[in-house]
mmCIF file of C-alpha atoms (C1' of nucleotides) in Angstrom:
data_model
loop_
_atom_site.group_PDB
_atom_site.id
_atom_site.type_symbol
_atom_site.label_atom_id
_atom_site.label_comp_id
_atom_site.label_asym_id
_atom_site.label_seq_id
_atom_site.Cartn_x
_atom_site.Cartn_y
_atom_site.Cartn_z
ATOM 1 C CA MET V 11 -74.629 9.013 -42.391
ATOM 2 C CA LYS V 12 -76.953 8.082 -39.695
ATOM 3 C CA ILE V 13 -75.937 9.960 -36.785
ATOM 4 C CA ALA V 14 -77.169 9.819 -33.152
ATOM 5 C CA PHE V 15 -76.465 13.238 -31.536
ATOM 6 C CA LEU V 16 -76.054 13.557 -27.897
ATOM 7 C CA GLY V 17 -75.913 16.850 -26.486
ATOM 8 C CA THR V 18 -77.625 19.339 -24.140
ATOM 9 C CA PRO V 19 -76.477 22.983 -23.690
ATOM 10 C CA GLU V 20 -75.481 25.838 -26.161
ATOM 11 C CA PHE V 21 -72.063 24.330 -26.580
ATOM 12 C CA ALA V 22 -73.453 21.530 -28.611
ATOM 13 C CA VAL V 23 -75.724 23.680 -30.837
ATOM 14 C CA PRO V 24 -73.363 24.911 -33.431
ATOM 15 C CA SER V 25 -72.316 21.153 -33.961
ATOM 16 C CA LEU V 26 -75.904 19.903 -34.323
ATOM 17 C CA THR V 27 -76.477 22.644 -36.651
ATOM 18 C CA MET V 28 -73.483 21.718 -38.670
ATOM 19 C CA LEU V 29 -74.431 18.168 -38.995
ATOM 20 C CA HIS V 30 -77.777 18.931 -39.928
ATOM 21 C CA ALA V 31 -76.425 21.433 -42.655
ATOM 22 C CA ALA V 32 -74.056 18.576 -43.885
ATOM 23 C CA GLY V 33 -76.993 16.513 -44.810
ATOM 24 C CA HIS V 34 -76.744 13.688 -42.080
ATOM 25 C CA THR V 35 -79.791 11.730 -40.991
ATOM 26 C CA LEU V 36 -80.144 12.652 -37.181
ATOM 27 C CA LEU V 37 -81.693 11.532 -34.052
ATOM 28 C CA VAL V 38 -81.079 13.901 -31.207
ATOM 29 C CA PHE V 39 -80.657 12.690 -27.460
ATOM 30 C CA THR V 40 -80.838 15.356 -24.895
ATOM 31 C CA GLN V 41 -81.436 15.607 -21.112
ATOM 32 C CA PRO V 42 -85.123 15.857 -20.112
ATOM 33 C CA ASP V 43 -86.675 19.345 -19.704
ATOM 34 C CA LYS V 44 -85.738 20.989 -16.360
ATOM 35 C CA GLN V 45 -87.492 23.521 -14.241
ATOM 36 C CA ILE V 46 -85.512 26.687 -14.691
ATOM 37 C CA GLY V 47 -85.707 30.148 -13.197
ATOM 38 C CA ARG V 48 -87.572 32.229 -10.507
ATOM 39 C CA HIS V 49 -90.902 30.375 -11.092
ATOM 40 C CA ALA V 50 -89.739 27.038 -12.045
ATOM 41 C CA VAL V 51 -90.778 27.122 -15.584
ATOM 42 C CA LEU V 52 -90.239 23.834 -17.349
ATOM 43 C CA THR V 53 -87.610 24.496 -20.186
ATOM 44 C CA ALA V 54 -86.110 22.605 -22.881
ATOM 45 C CA PRO V 55 -82.420 22.259 -23.182
ATOM 46 C CA ALA V 56 -80.839 24.435 -25.990
ATOM 47 C CA VAL V 57 -80.146 21.381 -28.183
ATOM 48 C CA LYS V 58 -83.730 20.342 -27.845
ATOM 49 C CA GLN V 59 -84.809 23.866 -28.931
ATOM 50 C CA CYS V 60 -82.448 23.754 -31.865
ATOM 51 C CA ALA V 61 -83.596 20.358 -33.041
ATOM 52 C CA GLN V 62 -87.112 21.337 -33.000
ATOM 53 C CA LYS V 63 -86.364 24.306 -35.259
ATOM 54 C CA LEU V 64 -84.602 22.090 -37.574
ATOM 55 C CA LEU V 65 -87.305 19.480 -37.459
ATOM 56 C CA ILE V 66 -84.939 16.830 -36.164
ATOM 57 C CA PRO V 67 -86.699 14.165 -33.965
ATOM 58 C CA VAL V 68 -85.732 14.388 -30.230
ATOM 59 C CA CYS V 69 -85.476 11.707 -27.681
ATOM 60 C CA GLN V 70 -85.104 12.501 -23.943
ATOM 61 C CA PRO V 71 -84.679 9.378 -21.733
ATOM 62 C CA GLN V 72 -84.110 9.905 -18.217
ATOM 63 C CA LYS V 73 -80.871 7.762 -18.533
ATOM 64 C CA ILE V 74 -79.374 6.949 -21.958
ATOM 65 C CA ARG V 75 -77.963 3.823 -20.052
ATOM 66 C CA GLY V 76 -81.364 2.773 -19.131
ATOM 67 C CA GLU V 77 -83.519 0.285 -21.016
ATOM 68 C CA GLU V 78 -85.472 3.119 -22.670
ATOM 69 C CA GLY V 79 -82.389 4.979 -23.691
ATOM 70 C CA GLN V 80 -80.760 1.776 -25.047
ATOM 71 C CA ALA V 81 -83.816 0.565 -26.958
ATOM 72 C CA ALA V 82 -84.201 4.019 -28.662
ATOM 73 C CA LEU V 83 -80.671 4.001 -29.635
ATOM 74 C CA LYS V 84 -80.788 0.485 -31.112
ATOM 75 C CA ALA V 85 -83.954 1.225 -32.956
ATOM 76 C CA PHE V 86 -82.239 4.137 -34.823
ATOM 77 C CA ALA V 87 -79.224 1.821 -35.590
ATOM 78 C CA PRO V 88 -76.849 4.771 -36.189
ATOM 79 C CA ASP V 89 -73.693 4.544 -38.220
ATOM 80 C CA LEU V 90 -72.030 6.879 -35.808
ATOM 81 C CA MET V 91 -72.709 8.454 -32.479
ATOM 82 C CA VAL V 92 -71.554 12.098 -31.619
ATOM 83 C CA THR V 93 -71.498 13.671 -28.137
ATOM 84 C CA ALA V 94 -71.157 17.158 -27.315
ATOM 85 C CA ALA V 95 -71.664 18.359 -23.626
ATOM 86 C CA PHE V 96 -74.263 15.638 -23.167
ATOM 87 C CA GLY V 97 -74.034 15.498 -19.517
ATOM 88 C CA GLN V 98 -74.518 11.712 -18.980
ATOM 89 C CA ILE V 99 -71.965 8.896 -19.038
ATOM 90 C CA LEU V 100 -72.679 6.291 -21.761
ATOM 91 C CA SER V 101 -72.470 2.673 -21.140
ATOM 92 C CA ALA V 102 -70.572 0.040 -22.851
ATOM 93 C CA GLU V 103 -73.813 -1.091 -24.333
ATOM 94 C CA ASN V 104 -74.595 2.317 -25.733
ATOM 95 C CA LEU V 105 -71.174 2.584 -27.257
ATOM 96 C CA ALA V 106 -71.479 -0.655 -29.116
ATOM 97 C CA VAL V 107 -74.449 0.334 -30.978
ATOM 98 C CA PRO V 108 -73.059 2.530 -33.611
ATOM 99 C CA THR V 109 -71.010 0.933 -36.255
ATOM 100 C CA HIS V 110 -68.289 3.594 -36.407
ATOM 101 C CA GLY V 111 -68.334 4.220 -32.627
ATOM 102 C CA CYS V 112 -68.811 7.432 -30.845
ATOM 103 C CA ILE V 113 -66.999 10.833 -31.303
ATOM 104 C CA ASN V 114 -66.904 13.255 -28.445
ATOM 105 C CA VAL V 115 -66.276 17.009 -28.861
ATOM 106 C CA HIS V 116 -64.285 18.185 -25.820
ATOM 107 C CA GLY V 117 -63.647 21.752 -24.784
ATOM 108 C CA SER V 118 -59.943 21.354 -23.782
ATOM 109 C CA LEU V 119 -56.655 20.135 -25.238
ATOM 110 C CA LEU V 120 -56.904 16.627 -23.910
ATOM 111 C CA PRO V 121 -55.578 14.940 -21.768
ATOM 112 C CA LYS V 122 -55.781 18.241 -19.941
ATOM 113 C CA TYR V 123 -59.065 19.227 -18.258
ATOM 114 C CA ARG V 124 -60.964 16.014 -18.603
ATOM 115 C CA GLY V 125 -64.346 16.156 -17.175
ATOM 116 C CA ALA V 126 -66.889 18.980 -16.680
ATOM 117 C CA ALA V 127 -66.451 22.602 -17.236
ATOM 118 C CA PRO V 128 -63.002 22.346 -19.100
ATOM 119 C CA ILE V 129 -63.466 25.903 -20.507
ATOM 120 C CA GLN V 130 -64.189 27.682 -17.132
ATOM 121 C CA TRP V 131 -61.501 25.960 -15.468
ATOM 122 C CA ALA V 132 -58.950 26.827 -18.066
ATOM 123 C CA VAL V 133 -59.894 30.484 -17.728
ATOM 124 C CA ILE V 134 -59.813 30.232 -13.798
ATOM 125 C CA ASN V 135 -56.262 28.798 -14.155
ATOM 126 C CA GLY V 136 -55.274 31.804 -16.400
ATOM 127 C CA GLU V 137 -54.476 29.485 -19.447
ATOM 128 C CA ALA V 138 -53.355 31.485 -22.303
ATOM 129 C CA GLU V 139 -54.311 28.717 -24.662
ATOM 130 C CA THR V 140 -56.925 25.989 -24.457
ATOM 131 C CA GLY V 141 -58.719 24.073 -27.427
ATOM 132 C CA ILE V 142 -61.047 21.677 -28.844
ATOM 133 C CA THR V 143 -60.300 18.024 -29.093
ATOM 134 C CA THR V 144 -62.252 15.352 -30.726
ATOM 135 C CA MET V 145 -61.916 11.944 -29.464
ATOM 136 C CA LEU V 146 -63.091 8.376 -29.609
ATOM 137 C CA THR V 147 -65.322 7.912 -26.554
ATOM 138 C CA ASP V 148 -64.606 4.844 -24.477
ATOM 139 C CA VAL V 149 -66.121 3.876 -20.997
ATOM 140 C CA GLY V 150 -63.668 6.252 -19.099
ATOM 141 C CA LEU V 151 -64.311 9.932 -18.414
ATOM 142 C CA ASP V 152 -62.753 11.577 -21.520
ATOM 143 C CA THR V 153 -60.066 8.915 -21.733
ATOM 144 C CA GLY V 154 -60.556 7.685 -25.266
ATOM 145 C CA ASP V 155 -58.067 8.037 -28.154
ATOM 146 C CA ILE V 156 -57.557 11.472 -29.618
ATOM 147 C CA LEU V 157 -58.665 12.253 -33.124
ATOM 148 C CA LEU V 158 -58.176 16.026 -33.864
ATOM 149 C CA LYS V 159 -57.046 18.947 -31.846
ATOM 150 C CA ARG V 160 -57.298 22.644 -32.392
ATOM 151 C CA ALA V 161 -55.801 25.155 -30.103
ATOM 152 C CA VAL V 162 -57.665 28.310 -29.120
ATOM 153 C CA ALA V 163 -55.903 31.445 -27.826
ATOM 154 C CA VAL V 164 -57.516 32.810 -24.686
ATOM 155 C CA ASP V 165 -57.788 36.585 -24.480
ATOM 156 C CA ALA V 166 -56.410 38.058 -21.147
ATOM 157 C CA ASP V 167 -59.822 39.688 -20.380
ATOM 158 C CA GLU V 168 -62.100 37.193 -22.097
ATOM 159 C CA THR V 169 -64.815 35.681 -19.880
ATOM 160 C CA ALA V 170 -65.623 31.836 -19.832
ATOM 161 C CA GLY V 171 -68.903 32.683 -21.351
ATOM 162 C CA GLU V 172 -67.355 34.608 -24.141
ATOM 163 C CA LEU V 173 -64.857 31.748 -24.745
ATOM 164 C CA TYR V 174 -67.321 29.220 -24.452
ATOM 165 C CA ASP V 175 -69.533 30.634 -27.293
ATOM 166 C CA ARG V 176 -66.401 30.910 -29.426
ATOM 167 C CA MET V 177 -65.370 27.365 -28.685
ATOM 168 C CA ALA V 178 -68.745 25.960 -29.412
ATOM 169 C CA VAL V 179 -68.311 27.175 -33.119
ATOM 170 C CA ILE V 180 -64.809 25.921 -33.289
ATOM 171 C CA GLY V 181 -66.070 22.757 -31.780
ATOM 172 C CA ALA V 182 -68.429 22.284 -34.796
ATOM 173 C CA GLU V 183 -65.653 23.130 -37.193
ATOM 174 C CA VAL V 184 -63.308 20.261 -35.687
ATOM 175 C CA LEU V 185 -66.170 17.877 -35.512
ATOM 176 C CA LYS V 186 -66.841 18.472 -39.142
ATOM 177 C CA GLU V 187 -63.179 17.807 -40.200
ATOM 178 C CA THR V 188 -63.146 14.709 -37.951
ATOM 179 C CA ILE V 189 -66.189 13.336 -39.681
ATOM 180 C CA GLU V 190 -65.000 14.075 -43.199
ATOM 181 C CA ALA V 191 -61.641 12.310 -42.213
ATOM 182 C CA LEU V 192 -63.628 9.419 -40.928
ATOM 183 C CA GLU V 193 -65.590 9.230 -44.075
ATOM 184 C CA LYS V 194 -62.397 9.041 -46.230
ATOM 185 C CA GLY V 195 -60.923 6.548 -43.728
ATOM 186 C CA ALA V 196 -58.121 8.925 -43.138
ATOM 187 C CA LEU V 197 -58.728 9.579 -39.293
ATOM 188 C CA PRO V 198 -55.696 9.628 -37.233
ATOM 189 C CA GLN V 199 -56.113 8.202 -33.789
ATOM 190 C CA LYS V 200 -53.816 8.578 -30.768
ATOM 191 C CA PRO V 201 -53.968 7.360 -27.274
ATOM 192 C CA GLN V 202 -53.836 9.891 -24.519
ATOM 193 C CA ASN V 203 -50.817 10.057 -22.236
ATOM 194 C CA PRO V 204 -52.382 9.406 -18.819
ATOM 195 C CA ALA V 205 -49.408 11.167 -17.231
ATOM 196 C CA GLU V 206 -50.316 14.398 -18.565
ATOM 197 C CA ALA V 207 -53.980 14.004 -17.780
ATOM 198 C CA THR V 208 -55.711 16.507 -15.431
ATOM 199 C CA THR V 209 -59.401 16.277 -14.541
ATOM 200 C CA CYS V 210 -61.615 19.051 -13.540
ATOM 201 C CA ARG V 211 -64.844 19.036 -11.877
ATOM 202 C CA MET V 212 -68.332 20.772 -12.212
ATOM 203 C CA LEU V 213 -68.595 24.287 -11.043
ATOM 204 C CA LYS V 214 -70.417 24.915 -7.693
ATOM 205 C CA LYS V 215 -71.877 28.160 -6.553
ATOM 206 C CA GLU V 216 -69.171 28.537 -3.923
ATOM 207 C CA ASP V 217 -66.696 28.545 -6.852
ATOM 208 C CA GLY V 218 -67.738 32.153 -7.400
ATOM 209 C CA LYS V 219 -66.772 33.452 -3.999
ATOM 210 C CA LEU V 220 -63.704 35.665 -4.274
ATOM 211 C CA ASP V 221 -60.675 35.440 -2.171
ATOM 212 C CA PHE V 222 -58.819 38.847 -2.089
ATOM 213 C CA SER V 223 -55.920 37.237 -0.331
ATOM 214 C CA GLN V 224 -54.996 35.853 -3.733
ATOM 215 C CA PRO V 225 -52.907 37.879 -6.220
ATOM 216 C CA ALA V 226 -54.766 40.271 -8.213
ATOM 217 C CA LEU V 227 -54.409 38.215 -11.326
ATOM 218 C CA ALA V 228 -55.837 35.108 -9.760
ATOM 219 C CA VAL V 229 -58.799 37.053 -8.563
ATOM 220 C CA HIS V 230 -59.192 38.488 -12.180
ATOM 221 C CA ASN V 231 -59.080 35.173 -13.532
ATOM 222 C CA ARG V 232 -61.480 33.801 -11.128
ATOM 223 C CA VAL V 233 -64.014 36.663 -12.067
ATOM 224 C CA ARG V 234 -63.613 35.868 -15.777
ATOM 225 C CA GLY V 235 -63.847 32.030 -15.255
ATOM 226 C CA VAL V 236 -67.213 32.155 -13.319
ATOM 227 C CA ASN V 237 -68.866 34.553 -15.574
ATOM 228 C CA PRO V 238 -71.572 34.206 -16.537
ATOM 229 C CA TRP V 239 -72.133 31.165 -14.126
ATOM 230 C CA PRO V 240 -71.991 30.669 -11.167
ATOM 231 C CA GLY V 241 -70.938 34.518 -11.115
ATOM 232 C CA ALA V 242 -68.229 35.943 -8.839
ATOM 233 C CA TYR V 243 -69.290 37.486 -5.671
ATOM 234 C CA ALA V 244 -67.920 38.890 -2.208
ATOM 235 C CA PHE V 245 -69.649 40.173 0.832
ATOM 236 C CA TRP V 246 -70.040 43.812 1.459
ATOM 237 C CA ARG V 247 -71.919 44.777 4.600
ATOM 238 C CA GLU V 248 -72.900 41.165 5.174
ATOM 239 C CA LEU V 249 -74.785 41.185 1.843
ATOM 240 C CA PRO V 250 -73.484 39.398 -1.387
ATOM 241 C CA LEU V 251 -72.104 41.644 -4.039
ATOM 242 C CA LYS V 252 -71.905 40.195 -7.465
ATOM 243 C CA ILE V 253 -68.812 41.114 -9.394
ATOM 244 C CA TRP V 254 -69.288 40.732 -13.180
ATOM 245 C CA ARG V 255 -66.158 42.337 -14.534
ATOM 246 C CA THR V 256 -62.717 43.174 -13.322
ATOM 247 C CA LYS V 257 -59.628 44.955 -14.751
ATOM 248 C CA LEU V 258 -55.970 44.542 -13.809
ATOM 249 C CA SER V 259 -54.624 47.954 -12.733
ATOM 250 C CA ASP V 260 -51.042 49.034 -12.281
ATOM 251 C CA VAL V 261 -51.995 50.407 -8.977
ATOM 252 C CA HIS V 262 -50.099 48.927 -6.233
ATOM 253 C CA THR V 263 -50.894 49.589 -2.605
ATOM 254 C CA GLU V 264 -47.760 49.756 -0.399
ATOM 255 C CA THR V 265 -50.022 51.201 2.335
ATOM 256 C CA SER V 266 -51.100 48.883 5.011
ATOM 257 C CA LEU V 267 -54.425 48.339 3.481
ATOM 258 C CA SER V 268 -55.679 44.821 3.992
ATOM 259 C CA CYS V 269 -56.911 42.328 1.509
ATOM 260 C CA GLY V 270 -60.404 43.234 0.277
ATOM 261 C CA SER V 271 -60.325 46.883 1.202
ATOM 262 C CA CYS V 272 -61.805 49.223 -1.312
ATOM 263 C CA PHE V 273 -60.719 52.598 -2.453
ATOM 264 C CA GLY V 274 -61.456 54.945 -5.319
ATOM 265 C CA ASP V 275 -64.456 56.915 -6.267
ATOM 266 C CA ALA V 276 -67.092 57.521 -9.128
ATOM 267 C CA LYS V 277 -64.476 59.429 -11.003
ATOM 268 C CA ARG V 278 -61.507 56.879 -10.746
ATOM 269 C CA GLY V 279 -63.255 53.757 -10.336
ATOM 270 C CA LEU V 280 -63.678 51.205 -7.675
ATOM 271 C CA PHE V 281 -60.408 49.386 -6.548
ATOM 272 C CA VAL V 282 -59.903 46.519 -4.240
ATOM 273 C CA CYS V 283 -56.639 45.397 -2.693
ATOM 274 C CA CYS V 284 -55.497 41.823 -3.346
ATOM 275 C CA GLY V 285 -52.929 39.676 -1.884
ATOM 276 C CA ASP V 286 -49.861 40.684 -3.769
ATOM 277 C CA GLY V 287 -50.393 44.261 -2.962
ATOM 278 C CA ARG V 288 -51.795 44.984 -6.288
ATOM 279 C CA ALA V 289 -55.254 46.531 -6.664
ATOM 280 C CA LEU V 290 -57.962 45.076 -8.988
ATOM 281 C CA GLU V 291 -60.481 47.387 -10.427
ATOM 282 C CA ILE V 292 -64.030 46.247 -10.211
ATOM 283 C CA THR V 293 -65.653 47.828 -13.329
ATOM 284 C CA GLU V 294 -68.887 46.157 -13.365
ATOM 285 C CA LEU V 295 -71.025 44.712 -10.327
ATOM 286 C CA GLN V 296 -74.607 44.078 -9.194
ATOM 287 C CA ALA V 297 -75.944 44.924 -5.882
ATOM 288 C CA PRO V 298 -78.675 42.929 -4.067
ATOM 289 C CA GLY V 299 -81.939 43.552 -5.605
ATOM 290 C CA GLY V 300 -80.371 45.540 -8.379
ATOM 291 C CA LYS V 301 -79.316 44.947 -12.038
ATOM 292 C CA ARG V 302 -75.809 44.737 -13.001
ATOM 293 C CA MET V 303 -74.240 48.130 -13.672
ATOM 294 C CA GLN V 304 -71.113 50.079 -14.141
ATOM 295 C CA ALA V 305 -69.127 50.251 -10.575
ATOM 296 C CA ARG V 306 -68.592 53.834 -11.148
ATOM 297 C CA SER V 307 -72.346 54.591 -11.257
ATOM 298 C CA TYR V 308 -72.903 52.580 -8.229
ATOM 299 C CA LEU V 309 -70.502 54.540 -6.272
ATOM 300 C CA LEU V 310 -72.463 57.718 -7.049
ATOM 301 C CA GLY V 311 -75.117 56.495 -4.739
ATOM 302 C CA LYS V 312 -73.063 54.231 -2.396
ATOM 303 C CA PRO V 313 -69.537 55.265 -1.875
ATOM 304 C CA MET V 314 -67.366 52.310 -0.836
ATOM 305 C CA SER V 315 -64.035 53.797 -0.334
ATOM 306 C CA GLY V 316 -62.482 52.582 2.856
ATOM 307 C CA GLU V 317 -64.868 49.634 3.385
ATOM 308 C CA ARG V 318 -64.160 46.018 3.026
ATOM 309 C CA LEU V 319 -65.270 43.264 0.834
ATOM 310 C CA ILE V 320 -65.019 39.834 2.325
ATOM 311 C "C1'" C C 22 -99.492 29.707 -5.356
ATOM 312 C "C1'" G C 23 -90.951 27.945 -2.743
ATOM 313 C "C1'" C C 24 -88.171 32.257 0.299
ATOM 314 C "C1'" G C 25 -86.612 37.319 -0.018
ATOM 315 C "C1'" G C 26 -84.958 42.518 -1.952
ATOM 316 C "C1'" G C 27 -86.418 46.482 -5.050
ATOM 317 C "C1'" G C 28 -89.395 50.477 -8.488
ATOM 318 C "C1'" U C 29 -88.031 58.272 -5.822
ATOM 319 C "C1'" G C 30 -85.847 64.363 -11.777
ATOM 320 C "C1'" G C 31 -81.283 61.598 -17.399
ATOM 321 C "C1'" A C 32 -77.791 57.861 -13.952
ATOM 322 C "C1'" G C 33 -76.625 55.856 -9.052
ATOM 323 C "C1'" C C 34 -78.666 56.192 -4.321
ATOM 324 C "C1'" A C 35 -81.021 58.491 0.654
ATOM 325 C "C1'" G C 36 -85.775 59.495 2.725
ATOM 326 C "C1'" U C 37 -90.407 54.914 4.372
ATOM 327 C "C1'" C C 38 -89.683 51.838 10.794
ATOM 328 C "C1'" U C 39 -91.189 57.058 14.293
ATOM 329 C "C1'" G C 40 -97.055 60.251 8.028
ATOM 330 C "C1'" G C 41 -96.078 67.167 7.914
ATOM 331 C "C1'" U C 42 -91.959 71.974 2.247
ATOM 332 C "C1'" A C 43 -88.670 66.311 -2.553
ATOM 333 C "C1'" G C 44 -82.873 65.275 -0.708
ATOM 334 C "C1'" C C 45 -77.462 63.668 -2.025
ATOM 335 C "C1'" U C 46 -73.632 62.367 -5.719
ATOM 336 C "C1'" C C 47 -73.100 62.749 -10.858
ATOM 337 C "C1'" A C 48 -74.804 64.074 -15.750
ATOM 338 C "C1'" U C 49 -77.149 68.376 -18.425
ATOM 339 C "C1'" C C 50 -77.784 73.825 -19.468
ATOM 340 C "C1'" G C 51 -75.994 79.021 -18.238
ATOM 341 C "C1'" G C 52 -72.022 81.990 -15.927
ATOM 342 C "C1'" G C 53 -67.005 82.598 -13.546
ATOM 343 C "C1'" C C 54 -61.880 81.189 -12.625
ATOM 344 C "C1'" U C 55 -57.246 78.671 -14.611
ATOM 345 C "C1'" C C 56 -51.701 78.113 -19.404
ATOM 346 C "C1'" A C 57 -54.254 73.868 -18.282
ATOM 347 C "C1'" U C 58 -57.256 69.477 -16.316
ATOM 348 C "C1'" A C 59 -61.538 63.617 -14.446
ATOM 349 C "C1'" A C 60 -60.121 70.428 -11.584
ATOM 350 C "C1'" C C 61 -62.599 74.348 -8.702
ATOM 351 C "C1'" C C 62 -66.612 78.307 -7.703
ATOM 352 C "C1'" C C 63 -71.478 80.340 -8.742
ATOM 353 C "C1'" G C 64 -76.445 79.633 -10.755
ATOM 354 C "C1'" A C 65 -80.576 77.109 -13.473
ATOM 355 C "C1'" A C 66 -83.683 73.499 -15.415
ATOM 356 C "C1'" G C 67 -85.581 68.777 -14.692
ATOM 357 C "C1'" G C 68 -89.685 64.408 -10.242
ATOM 358 C "C1'" U C 69 -97.889 62.440 -11.488
ATOM 359 C "C1'" C C 70 -92.118 59.350 -5.485
ATOM 360 C "C1'" A C 71 -94.072 52.058 -10.729
ATOM 361 C "C1'" U C 72 -99.669 51.799 -11.433
ATOM 362 C "C1'" G C 73 -104.613 52.393 -9.114
ATOM 363 C "C1'" U C 74 -108.593 59.332 -10.098
ATOM 364 C "C1'" G C 75 -107.885 52.393 -4.209
ATOM 365 C "C1'" G C 76 -108.286 52.660 1.408
ATOM 366 C "C1'" U C 77 -107.012 55.172 6.204
ATOM 367 C "C1'" U C 78 -105.851 60.448 7.613
ATOM 368 C "C1'" C C 79 -106.570 67.293 8.578
ATOM 369 C "C1'" A C 80 -102.287 65.588 5.754
ATOM 370 C "C1'" A C 81 -99.212 59.691 2.370
ATOM 371 C "C1'" A C 82 -92.934 58.700 -1.050
ATOM 372 C "C1'" U C 83 -93.937 57.168 4.043
ATOM 373 C "C1'" C C 84 -99.315 53.197 6.827
ATOM 374 C "C1'" C C 85 -103.073 49.334 4.506
ATOM 375 C "C1'" C C 86 -104.996 46.733 -0.272
ATOM 376 C "C1'" A C 87 -104.764 45.197 -5.283
ATOM 377 C "C1'" U C 88 -102.046 45.118 -10.018
ATOM 378 C "C1'" C C 89 -97.597 45.447 -13.225
ATOM 379 C "C1'" C C 90 -92.383 45.264 -13.842
ATOM 380 C "C1'" C C 91 -87.080 44.320 -12.117
ATOM 381 C "C1'" C C 92 -83.540 41.513 -9.222
ATOM 382 C "C1'" G C 93 -81.271 37.905 -5.779
ATOM 383 C "C1'" C C 94 -81.564 32.867 -3.229
ATOM 384 C "C1'" A C 95 -83.606 28.149 -3.598
ATOM 385 C "C1'" A C 96 -84.442 24.367 -7.372
#
RNA sequence: CGCGGGGUGGAGCAGUCUGGUAGCUCAUCGGGCUCAUAACCCGAAGGUCAUGUGGUUCAAAUCCCAUCCCCGCAA
């Protein structure tokens, strides 16, 4: 089939690779290159880099809804449109172009976690299970009819980044099944139940700020959910301390240590008191100006016992 | 040329402002003690203090200059 593929970050890469391997004729639409990193180097999105390797033509209109985007789409005249974490809303005109409509690969079990960063929010909320849903895109935000779903178990210590990478691959598999079913004309289609719908927003830098008045489990889930981006942090001696990894401990602190108080040493590890009186072990951190490292190593040079994280 | 922090034995840090013998915690090696331990005690080895055969100085990890590398913020 002639497929217009709209995607931007890593999440979309396995899907694109799969479509290419399946022999479809492709045209890739992705976001414009952006200035990334410390010295603002213009960097191509992951999907563009992948497409170039596979020698698939790439189109980067500022706005797919704009004249340029719509014209490019029409000129290609695709049978089908596929989106995976594209990052732009499609217009009704866009959606009218492909003869078989538009399939979206979404990183949650819809209608839950509609919107941006569904994988991260699922981890932050401590979900034991999330999944991939393919749906028929309509003009709403992830509101279209559900095609296929596959549940994915979330490991209790898994980070959003790890889960994201796994789900990108699973997303490609579900997309493959969806398209195969479509080609056979055997694609189930079920409207979403709006009553069960939840919507999540994009993550912001501040979402990484830890609140030790929350239960240890909630803090742990937050740390996992914002790893690798925006990254969890707390303030120590007025400076931000990044917290990469934590581990739930059985240590309870009946003593009147306040939330955020640290104890432990390089032998035992670094523990911080949380709202439910349980201690959370910080296993991997990053000091200002430094690289990420084992918390135990850091304690060799900077004992933190008795100090407070805010 | 966006703003800022940093590079000190194998690891993590102090020392730099106020130049004057290279320090701490751990790891390593040797010895001791203990029924035993992530224990404890004694001792040892290990560093051109990122680079420049740069500048200033009687004297530079420390002050000045240049270069390289790492990191945070902002985008």
